[in-house]
Amino acid sequence: MQFENSIDFAKKLDEQDSLKHFRDQFYIPIVNGKESIYFTGNSLGLQPKTTQDYVLTELEDWANYGVEGHFHARNPWVSYHEIFPESLANIVGALPEEIVVMNQLTVNLHLLMISFYRPTKKRYKIICEAKAFPSDQYAFQSQALLHGLNPSDVIIEVAPKNGAHCIQTNDILDTIKLHGNETALVIFSGVQYYSGQVFDMKSICKAAHEVGANCGFDLAHAAGNVSLELHDWNVDFACWCSYKYLNSGPGGVSGAFIHQRHIADTNMLRLAGWWGHDKENRFKMEKDFQPIPTAEGWQLSNAPVISMAAHKSSLDIFQEAGFHNILSKGKLLSDYLFFILKDINHSTKNIIEIITPENPTERGCQISMLMLQDGKKIFDALMKEGVIADWREPNVIRIAPVPLYNSFEDVFQFGKIIKGFIEKTN
Ligand SMILES: *Cc1c(COP(=O)(O)O)cnc(C)c1O
C-alpha cells in the first residue's frame, strides 16, 4: 500500500478498518480534557469497559454464596481457570492441554525452569539474550545459584554486534552450536522488550534441540501481539503475562505453556501444590502428589478468580474480534508508523534512529526510537500533547500502537507532534 503522511489518508485507513468499533469497548485515558494517544499497551493494556461487570459478577457471587461459590457461582471457582486454554490456544498456537493460566509471570518462569533447567556436571549452561528484561536476568541468576552454580559460568548472553541494536539470528544459532554439549537451556524473549525485535523462535528452538538442550520463551511482549506456533515449533515451555497486549489489568494472571510431549510425564520434577493434583481425589486430602497429566499439573494454588475475571473479559474481546484480524491490523498500524517516522526523518534531518527491525516479520506493534537529538524534550512535548509513551534511558522512546484500540489517526497525530517540534526548534 502507498501510504501518505496526511490526516485525510489516516482517516481513510480508519474508515476501512474492520476493527474500528472495538476502540469504543475500552476506556481511553483522558489527558488535558481529551482522549490521550495511548501508545503504552506494551506496558499496560487498557481496560475493557466490560471488565468491571465480569469482576463484579464474582464479587456478587462471593457475597451471595461464600464458600459455596466454589461449586455454585455462575462460573464455579473450582474450575474457573479451565475457561482459558480454549481461548488462548490460537493466540499462542498451542493445544488446550498445553496451556494453564496461573500465578504471575516471573513466578511461572521460575516454576518452569525448575522443571526444564536441570543442569548436570557437563551440561549446565543457559543461553539467553544480552540485556534481557531484568526480572528474567534475576531469575536465570538465581536458578543457577539454586543449583550451587556460579551464574557467570552458567549464563551465556548473545549480544548485538558492535553498534547494532538487534541480535542477528545467526549469532544466536552459532552460540548455541558453540556451547552445544554444555548447554542445558536456551531461553529468549519472543519479542525483545527494549528493541521490539521478534526473535526467530522456530529456528532458535530447532537449534537448541539439535544440541540436546531444552528451549523456552518468555512471551511477555509477544502474547497477543505476534503470531505464535508454540506447539508446532516444538517449544518445550513458555510463559507470558496478561496485562500487556492481553489487557487484563495490573499484575494480572500469567499464562504458561508446556509442550504436549512433556505434560503427561508425571515423573518430571516440579514444585507441587494441591491445585496440580489429580482432580478426582484432590479433596480427599491424602498424601503423595499425583499430577494432572496436562499443563494444569504445574499449578500450585487455587485460582485467583477476581483477577481471572478481568482476564476473561479481555479474552472474550479477542475472541469476538478474531486474533487473525487483530494481527493484520497490527501489521498495518506498525507499517504506517514506520512510514511516518521515515517521512519525518526525510523532511527534517535524521534525528530518529529506528532500532526496531524494518522487516515486518521481525517486529510486532512496538517501535523503539533512539532519539539522536532533543530526545527528552521531544518526549516531554509528546506527553504535554496527550501522548502516553514510554521513555528508556539513555534516549529511547518506545511506542506501541495496539490494533484493538489505537487508530491510524493516533499514529498520524503522533508524527505531527514530533514534526512540529523539530520544525519549531530548528
Ligand atoms: C513485563 C515483563 C516481565 C514482568 O514480570 P512480572 O512477573 O509480571 O512482574 C518479566 N519479563 C519480561 C520479559 C517482561 O516483558
Short mmCIF file of C-alpha atoms and ligand atoms in Angstrom, two decimals:
data_model
loop_
_atom_site.label_atom_id
_atom_site.label_comp_id
_atom_site.label_asym_id
_atom_site.label_seq_id
_atom_site.Cartn_x
_atom_site.Cartn_y
_atom_site.Cartn_z
CA MET A 1 0.00 0.00 0.00
CA GLN A 2 1.21 3.51 -0.86
CA PHE A 3 1.00 5.43 2.44
CA GLU A 4 0.63 9.21 2.82
CA ASN A 5 1.52 11.36 5.80
CA SER A 6 -1.78 13.24 5.92
CA ILE A 7 -4.82 13.41 8.16
CA ASP A 8 -7.13 12.54 5.26
CA PHE A 9 -5.18 9.42 4.48
CA ALA A 10 -5.09 8.34 8.14
CA LYS A 11 -8.85 8.89 8.38
CA LYS A 12 -9.37 6.86 5.25
CA LEU A 13 -7.47 3.94 6.79
CA ASP A 14 -9.60 4.24 9.91
CA GLU A 15 -12.80 4.15 7.86
CA GLN A 16 -11.66 0.98 6.11
CA ASP A 17 -10.65 -0.65 9.40
CA SER A 18 -12.97 -3.56 10.20
CA LEU A 19 -11.93 -3.42 13.89
CA LYS A 20 -12.53 0.32 14.33
CA HIS A 21 -15.57 -0.23 16.61
CA PHE A 22 -13.51 -2.06 19.18
CA ARG A 23 -11.92 1.19 20.34
CA ASP A 24 -15.27 2.03 21.96
CA GLN A 25 -15.01 -1.08 24.09
CA PHE A 26 -12.04 0.36 26.01
CA TYR A 27 -11.53 3.21 28.44
CA ILE A 28 -9.06 5.60 26.81
CA PRO A 29 -7.28 7.69 29.49
CA ILE A 30 -8.17 11.37 29.35
CA VAL A 31 -5.31 13.91 29.34
CA ASN A 32 -5.95 17.67 29.35
CA GLY A 33 -9.65 17.07 28.86
CA LYS A 34 -9.31 14.92 25.76
CA GLU A 35 -8.63 11.30 24.85
CA SER A 36 -4.94 10.57 25.04
CA ILE A 37 -2.94 8.90 22.31
CA TYR A 38 -2.23 5.79 24.33
CA PHE A 39 0.88 4.08 22.99
CA THR A 40 1.86 2.02 26.01
CA GLY A 41 -0.29 -1.03 25.51
CA ASN A 42 3.01 -2.94 25.52
CA SER A 43 3.37 -1.97 29.19
CA LEU A 44 -0.19 -1.99 30.48
CA GLY A 45 -3.06 -2.65 28.10
CA LEU A 46 -6.20 -0.55 28.52
CA GLN A 47 -9.25 -1.59 30.49
CA PRO A 48 -12.14 -3.11 28.55
CA LYS A 49 -15.44 -1.48 29.52
CA THR A 50 -16.81 -4.95 30.28
CA THR A 51 -14.14 -5.78 32.88
CA GLN A 52 -15.91 -4.19 35.83
CA ASP A 53 -19.03 -6.30 35.22
CA TYR A 54 -17.02 -9.51 34.96
CA VAL A 55 -15.24 -8.73 38.23
CA LEU A 56 -18.47 -7.62 39.88
CA THR A 57 -20.10 -10.94 38.98
CA GLU A 58 -17.50 -12.78 41.05
CA LEU A 59 -17.75 -10.30 43.92
CA GLU A 60 -21.54 -10.73 43.96
CA ASP A 61 -21.27 -14.50 43.92
CA TRP A 62 -18.78 -14.35 46.73
CA ALA A 63 -21.24 -12.15 48.67
CA ASN A 64 -24.19 -14.44 47.88
CA TYR A 65 -22.61 -17.84 48.25
CA GLY A 66 -19.48 -17.53 50.38
CA VAL A 67 -17.51 -20.75 50.14
CA GLU A 68 -20.34 -22.41 48.21
CA GLY A 69 -19.28 -20.26 45.27
CA HIS A 70 -16.51 -22.75 44.57
CA PHE A 71 -19.21 -25.00 43.17
CA HIS A 72 -22.31 -22.83 42.83
CA ALA A 73 -21.10 -19.49 41.50
CA ARG A 74 -22.31 -18.64 37.98
CA ASN A 75 -18.76 -19.55 36.90
CA PRO A 76 -17.79 -22.08 39.59
CA TRP A 77 -14.45 -21.07 41.02
CA VAL A 78 -13.13 -24.59 41.42
CA SER A 79 -12.86 -24.85 37.65
CA TYR A 80 -12.64 -21.16 36.73
CA HIS A 81 -9.17 -21.42 35.19
CA GLU A 82 -10.42 -24.10 32.81
CA ILE A 83 -12.09 -21.36 30.75
CA PHE A 84 -8.77 -20.12 29.41
CA PRO A 85 -6.87 -22.77 27.43
CA GLU A 86 -9.53 -22.85 24.69
CA SER A 87 -9.39 -19.09 24.08
CA LEU A 88 -5.61 -18.79 24.40
CA ALA A 89 -4.91 -21.77 22.14
CA ASN A 90 -4.98 -19.78 18.93
CA ILE A 91 -3.27 -16.74 20.46
CA VAL A 92 -0.17 -18.75 21.35
CA GLY A 93 -0.52 -21.59 18.83
CA ALA A 94 -0.95 -24.44 21.28
CA LEU A 95 -3.27 -27.29 22.21
CA PRO A 96 -5.58 -26.50 25.12
CA GLU A 97 -4.00 -29.18 27.32
CA GLU A 98 -0.63 -27.46 26.87
CA ILE A 99 -1.87 -24.22 28.48
CA VAL A 100 -2.55 -23.22 32.04
CA VAL A 101 -3.29 -19.78 33.49
CA MET A 102 -1.84 -19.31 36.97
CA ASN A 103 0.34 -17.06 39.16
CA GLN A 104 2.35 -14.17 37.72
CA LEU A 105 4.95 -14.17 35.01
CA THR A 106 8.22 -14.29 36.93
CA VAL A 107 6.76 -16.93 39.24
CA ASN A 108 5.86 -19.08 36.25
CA LEU A 109 9.29 -18.55 34.73
CA HIS A 110 10.81 -19.95 37.91
CA LEU A 111 8.36 -22.86 38.14
CA LEU A 112 9.06 -23.86 34.56
CA MET A 113 12.81 -23.51 34.96
CA ILE A 114 12.60 -25.85 37.95
CA SER A 115 11.32 -28.48 35.51
CA PHE A 116 13.26 -27.57 32.38
CA TYR A 117 16.60 -26.34 33.69
CA ARG A 118 18.14 -29.49 35.13
CA PRO A 119 21.89 -28.84 34.98
CA THR A 120 24.37 -31.71 35.14
CA LYS A 121 28.12 -31.58 35.63
CA LYS A 122 28.66 -31.43 31.87
CA ARG A 123 25.50 -29.72 30.68
CA TYR A 124 24.70 -26.66 32.74
CA LYS A 125 24.74 -23.52 30.57
CA ILE A 126 21.82 -21.18 29.88
CA ILE A 127 21.95 -19.28 26.58
CA CYS A 128 19.89 -16.09 26.50
CA GLU A 129 19.80 -12.61 25.02
CA ALA A 130 22.04 -9.87 26.44
CA LYS A 131 20.06 -7.25 28.34
CA ALA A 132 17.05 -9.47 28.85
CA PHE A 133 14.27 -7.90 30.92
CA PRO A 134 15.77 -7.54 34.41
CA SER A 135 13.31 -9.86 36.12
CA ASP A 136 14.38 -12.61 33.70
CA GLN A 137 18.07 -11.92 34.33
CA TYR A 138 17.49 -12.22 38.07
CA ALA A 139 15.52 -15.42 37.54
CA PHE A 140 18.33 -17.01 35.48
CA GLN A 141 20.97 -16.00 38.02
CA SER A 142 19.02 -17.27 40.98
CA GLN A 143 18.24 -20.57 39.24
CA ALA A 144 21.98 -21.09 38.72
CA LEU A 145 22.59 -20.31 42.39
CA LEU A 146 19.82 -22.68 43.40
CA HIS A 147 21.83 -25.50 41.80
CA GLY A 148 25.01 -24.40 43.54
CA LEU A 149 26.47 -22.99 40.32
CA ASN A 150 28.17 -19.70 39.61
CA PRO A 151 25.91 -17.57 37.37
CA SER A 152 28.89 -16.24 35.44
CA ASP A 153 29.85 -19.79 34.40
CA VAL A 154 26.28 -20.65 33.54
CA ILE A 155 24.81 -17.68 31.67
CA ILE A 156 25.93 -17.13 28.09
CA GLU A 157 24.48 -13.95 26.60
CA VAL A 158 24.15 -13.26 22.90
CA ALA A 159 24.56 -9.54 22.20
CA PRO A 160 24.02 -7.37 19.14
CA LYS A 161 27.19 -6.88 17.04
CA ASN A 162 29.06 -3.60 17.55
CA GLY A 163 26.82 -0.61 17.19
CA ALA A 164 23.71 -2.60 16.26
CA HIS A 165 20.65 -2.79 18.48
CA CYS A 166 19.20 -6.09 17.33
CA ILE A 167 20.66 -9.55 17.62
CA GLN A 168 21.40 -11.48 14.43
CA THR A 169 19.68 -14.87 14.30
CA ASN A 170 22.93 -16.41 13.04
CA ASP A 171 24.78 -15.20 16.09
CA ILE A 172 22.20 -16.92 18.28
CA LEU A 173 22.40 -20.16 16.31
CA ASP A 174 26.22 -20.08 16.26
CA THR A 175 26.35 -19.52 20.02
CA ILE A 176 24.06 -22.49 20.58
CA LYS A 177 26.33 -24.66 18.41
CA LEU A 178 29.47 -23.36 20.07
CA HIS A 179 28.30 -24.29 23.56
CA GLY A 180 26.31 -27.30 22.29
CA ASN A 181 27.25 -30.14 24.65
CA GLU A 182 27.35 -27.87 27.65
CA THR A 183 24.00 -26.19 27.07
CA ALA A 184 21.11 -27.20 29.28
CA LEU A 185 18.64 -24.48 28.35
CA VAL A 186 18.16 -21.91 25.60
CA ILE A 187 15.77 -19.19 26.69
CA PHE A 188 14.87 -15.98 24.90
CA SER A 189 12.05 -13.50 24.91
CA GLY A 190 9.66 -13.76 21.98
CA VAL A 191 9.74 -10.01 21.41
CA GLN A 192 12.64 -8.09 22.94
CA TYR A 193 11.18 -5.51 25.32
CA TYR A 194 13.68 -2.77 24.53
CA SER A 195 14.25 -3.05 20.78
CA GLY A 196 10.92 -4.61 19.79
CA GLN A 197 12.79 -7.28 17.79
CA VAL A 198 10.84 -10.50 17.24
CA PHE A 199 13.20 -13.44 17.60
CA ASP A 200 13.13 -16.34 15.17
CA MET A 201 11.68 -18.68 17.76
CA LYS A 202 11.29 -21.60 15.39
CA SER A 203 14.97 -21.62 14.36
CA ILE A 204 16.20 -21.00 17.90
CA CYS A 205 14.15 -23.91 19.20
CA LYS A 206 15.34 -26.23 16.43
CA ALA A 207 18.98 -25.33 17.09
CA ALA A 208 18.55 -25.87 20.84
CA HIS A 209 17.07 -29.32 20.29
CA GLU A 210 19.83 -30.24 17.83
CA VAL A 211 22.40 -29.85 20.60
CA GLY A 212 20.20 -31.66 23.11
CA ALA A 213 19.11 -28.62 25.12
CA ASN A 214 15.64 -27.56 26.22
CA CYS A 215 14.15 -24.39 24.79
CA GLY A 216 11.81 -21.91 26.45
CA PHE A 217 10.45 -18.43 25.71
CA ASP A 218 9.28 -15.51 27.78
CA LEU A 219 6.40 -14.17 25.72
CA ALA A 220 5.54 -11.12 27.84
CA HIS A 221 5.76 -8.83 24.80
CA ALA A 222 4.71 -11.44 22.28
CA ALA A 223 1.42 -12.90 23.55
CA GLY A 224 -1.47 -11.12 21.86
CA ASN A 225 0.99 -9.16 19.71
CA VAL A 226 2.57 -11.51 17.17
CA SER A 227 1.77 -14.84 15.60
CA LEU A 228 2.98 -17.79 17.68
CA GLU A 229 3.08 -21.52 16.92
CA LEU A 230 4.43 -22.92 20.16
CA HIS A 231 3.18 -26.45 19.58
CA ASP A 232 4.40 -26.75 16.00
CA TRP A 233 7.74 -25.14 16.79
CA ASN A 234 8.20 -27.82 19.45
CA VAL A 235 8.92 -25.27 22.15
CA ASP A 236 9.41 -27.05 25.48
CA PHE A 237 7.86 -24.34 27.64
CA ALA A 238 6.81 -20.70 27.60
CA CYS A 239 5.15 -18.15 29.83
CA TRP A 240 3.63 -14.72 29.41
CA CYS A 241 1.79 -12.04 31.33
CA SER A 242 -1.78 -10.97 30.65
CA TYR A 243 -1.53 -7.26 31.39
CA LYS A 244 0.46 -6.04 28.37
CA TYR A 245 -1.13 -6.79 24.99
CA LEU A 246 -3.74 -9.01 26.66
CA ASN A 247 -5.34 -6.10 28.55
CA SER A 248 -6.14 -8.00 31.73
CA GLY A 249 -5.17 -5.44 34.36
CA PRO A 250 -2.16 -4.60 36.53
CA GLY A 251 -0.43 -7.66 37.94
CA GLY A 252 -2.93 -9.88 36.14
CA VAL A 253 -2.61 -13.65 35.97
CA SER A 254 0.04 -15.22 33.79
CA GLY A 255 -0.12 -17.98 31.21
CA ALA A 256 2.16 -20.98 30.88
CA PHE A 257 2.73 -23.46 28.08
CA ILE A 258 4.23 -26.91 28.43
CA HIS A 259 4.57 -28.98 25.29
CA GLN A 260 2.31 -32.00 24.84
CA ARG A 261 5.27 -34.37 24.91
CA HIS A 262 6.06 -33.34 28.50
CA ILE A 263 2.67 -32.85 30.13
CA ALA A 264 1.91 -36.49 30.81
CA ASP A 265 5.38 -37.18 32.18
CA THR A 266 4.36 -37.43 35.80
CA ASN A 267 7.97 -38.07 36.79
CA MET A 268 9.03 -34.63 35.64
CA LEU A 269 10.40 -32.71 38.59
CA ARG A 270 8.36 -29.73 39.63
CA LEU A 271 7.29 -27.78 42.66
CA ALA A 272 3.99 -29.33 43.60
CA GLY A 273 0.80 -27.94 45.12
CA TRP A 274 -2.73 -29.20 45.63
CA TRP A 275 -4.17 -27.48 42.56
CA GLY A 276 -1.85 -29.51 40.33
CA HIS A 277 -3.04 -32.75 41.93
CA ASP A 278 -5.42 -35.18 40.25
CA LYS A 279 -8.86 -33.55 40.37
CA GLU A 280 -10.75 -36.77 41.17
CA ASN A 281 -9.19 -37.12 44.57
CA ARG A 282 -7.91 -33.62 45.30
CA PHE A 283 -10.37 -33.15 48.13
CA LYS A 284 -9.57 -36.46 49.73
CA MET A 285 -6.61 -34.51 51.10
CA GLU A 286 -4.31 -37.52 51.01
CA LYS A 287 -0.56 -37.57 50.75
CA ASP A 288 1.55 -38.33 47.67
CA PHE A 289 1.21 -35.91 44.80
CA GLN A 290 -0.36 -37.22 41.59
CA PRO A 291 -0.01 -34.53 38.92
CA ILE A 292 -2.80 -33.83 36.44
CA PRO A 293 -1.40 -35.04 33.09
CA THR A 294 -1.85 -31.64 31.39
CA ALA A 295 -0.22 -28.24 31.89
CA GLU A 296 -2.58 -27.94 34.88
CA GLY A 297 -0.28 -30.35 36.68
CA TRP A 298 2.08 -27.40 37.26
CA GLN A 299 -0.48 -25.43 39.28
CA LEU A 300 0.21 -24.80 42.93
CA SER A 301 -2.62 -22.76 44.38
CA ASN A 302 -6.32 -22.38 43.87
CA ALA A 303 -7.05 -19.81 41.21
CA PRO A 304 -7.17 -16.02 41.78
CA VAL A 305 -10.69 -15.72 40.42
CA ILE A 306 -11.08 -11.94 40.68
CA SER A 307 -8.01 -11.34 38.59
CA MET A 308 -9.07 -14.10 36.23
CA ALA A 309 -12.43 -12.41 35.70
CA ALA A 310 -10.56 -9.42 34.27
CA HIS A 311 -8.59 -11.77 32.03
CA LYS A 312 -11.77 -13.40 30.79
CA SER A 313 -13.35 -10.06 29.90
CA SER A 314 -10.37 -9.25 27.70
CA LEU A 315 -10.06 -12.65 26.04
CA ASP A 316 -13.73 -12.52 25.12
CA ILE A 317 -12.95 -9.37 23.14
CA PHE A 318 -10.05 -11.12 21.40
CA GLN A 319 -12.43 -13.91 20.51
CA GLU A 320 -15.03 -11.52 19.15
CA ALA A 321 -12.53 -9.54 17.09
CA GLY A 322 -10.69 -12.62 15.81
CA PHE A 323 -6.98 -12.88 16.52
CA HIS A 324 -6.20 -13.12 12.83
CA ASN A 325 -7.87 -9.73 12.22
CA ILE A 326 -6.04 -8.22 15.17
CA LEU A 327 -2.70 -9.35 13.76
CA SER A 328 -3.47 -7.95 10.30
CA LYS A 329 -4.46 -4.56 11.64
CA GLY A 330 -1.44 -4.55 13.94
CA LYS A 331 0.84 -5.06 10.95
CA LEU A 332 -0.76 -2.22 9.03
CA LEU A 333 -0.62 0.17 12.01
CA SER A 334 3.03 -0.63 12.58
CA ASP A 335 3.86 -0.27 8.87
CA TYR A 336 2.13 3.09 8.86
CA LEU A 337 4.05 4.25 11.92
CA PHE A 338 7.29 3.14 10.29
CA PHE A 339 6.38 5.11 7.18
CA ILE A 340 5.53 8.25 9.18
CA LEU A 341 8.79 8.14 11.14
CA LYS A 342 10.82 7.71 7.96
CA ASP A 343 8.93 10.56 6.38
CA ILE A 344 9.79 12.80 9.34
CA ASN A 345 13.45 11.86 9.04
CA HIS A 346 13.31 12.59 5.35
CA SER A 347 11.78 16.04 5.64
CA THR A 348 13.81 17.13 8.67
CA LYS A 349 17.33 15.99 9.46
CA ASN A 350 17.60 12.38 10.55
CA ILE A 351 17.04 12.66 14.26
CA ILE A 352 15.17 9.42 14.83
CA GLU A 353 17.09 6.17 14.60
CA ILE A 354 14.53 3.39 14.48
CA ILE A 355 16.15 0.49 16.31
CA THR A 356 13.30 -1.95 15.70
CA PRO A 357 13.87 -4.09 12.59
CA GLU A 358 12.18 -2.79 9.44
CA ASN A 359 11.42 -6.33 8.24
CA PRO A 360 7.72 -6.81 9.14
CA THR A 361 8.30 -10.41 10.30
CA GLU A 362 10.80 -9.17 12.86
CA ARG A 363 8.55 -6.69 14.63
CA GLY A 364 5.15 -6.56 16.27
CA CYS A 365 3.26 -3.49 17.46
CA GLN A 366 6.19 -1.82 19.21
CA ILE A 367 8.65 0.53 17.56
CA SER A 368 11.62 1.83 19.53
CA MET A 369 13.03 5.18 18.51
CA LEU A 370 16.55 6.14 19.51
CA MET A 371 16.47 9.94 19.55
CA LEU A 372 19.71 11.39 18.23
CA GLN A 373 18.82 14.92 19.31
CA ASP A 374 16.48 16.53 21.87
CA GLY A 375 15.14 13.12 22.92
CA LYS A 376 13.88 14.10 26.33
CA LYS A 377 12.47 17.39 25.05
CA ILE A 378 10.54 15.63 22.31
CA PHE A 379 9.28 13.09 24.82
CA ASP A 380 8.10 15.90 27.12
CA ALA A 381 6.41 17.66 24.20
CA LEU A 382 4.60 14.41 23.36
CA MET A 383 3.41 13.95 26.94
CA LYS A 384 2.25 17.55 27.04
CA GLU A 385 0.17 16.99 23.92
CA GLY A 386 -1.52 13.97 25.49
CA VAL A 387 0.62 11.15 24.08
CA ILE A 388 1.29 8.44 26.64
CA ALA A 389 4.58 6.84 25.60
CA ASP A 390 7.49 5.20 27.36
CA TRP A 391 10.94 6.66 27.96
CA ARG A 392 14.00 4.45 28.44
CA GLU A 393 17.45 5.76 29.27
CA PRO A 394 19.58 6.88 27.59
CA ASN A 395 17.47 8.15 24.70
CA VAL A 396 14.82 5.69 23.63
CA ILE A 397 11.11 6.32 23.17
CA ARG A 398 9.13 3.11 22.92
CA ILE A 399 5.67 3.26 21.42
CA ALA A 400 3.17 0.57 20.58
CA PRO A 401 0.01 1.33 18.64
CA VAL A 402 -2.29 -1.55 19.53
CA PRO A 403 -4.85 -2.79 17.00
CA LEU A 404 -7.81 -3.16 19.36
CA TYR A 405 -7.91 0.46 20.45
CA ASN A 406 -5.42 2.60 18.53
CA SER A 407 -6.28 4.30 15.27
CA PHE A 408 -4.33 5.33 12.23
CA GLU A 409 -5.19 8.89 13.18
CA ASP A 410 -3.38 8.31 16.51
CA VAL A 411 -0.28 7.43 14.51
CA PHE A 412 -0.64 10.47 12.24
CA GLN A 413 -1.16 12.87 15.18
CA PHE A 414 1.86 11.41 16.95
CA GLY A 415 4.02 12.09 13.90
CA LYS A 416 2.59 15.57 13.57
CA ILE A 417 3.60 16.50 17.13
CA ILE A 418 7.17 15.32 16.59
CA LYS A 419 7.46 17.04 13.24
CA GLY A 420 6.03 20.26 14.67
CA PHE A 421 8.55 20.19 17.49
CA ILE A 422 11.51 19.66 15.16
CA GLU A 423 10.41 22.37 12.74
CA LYS A 424 9.93 24.85 15.59
CA THR A 425 13.33 24.25 17.16
CA ASN A 426 15.46 24.08 14.01
C1 LIG B 1 6.86 -7.33 31.66
C2 LIG B 1 7.88 -8.38 31.79
C3 LIG B 1 8.09 -9.06 33.00
C4 LIG B 1 7.31 -8.68 34.24
O1 LIG B 1 7.26 -9.74 35.13
P1 LIG B 1 6.10 -9.84 36.24
O2 LIG B 1 6.45 -11.10 36.94
O3 LIG B 1 4.80 -9.88 35.52
O4 LIG B 1 6.19 -8.62 37.11
C5 LIG B 1 9.02 -10.07 33.04
N1 LIG B 1 9.74 -10.42 31.93
C6 LIG B 1 9.57 -9.78 30.76
C7 LIG B 1 10.35 -10.18 29.56
C8 LIG B 1 8.65 -8.74 30.65
O5 LIG B 1 8.50 -8.09 29.50
#
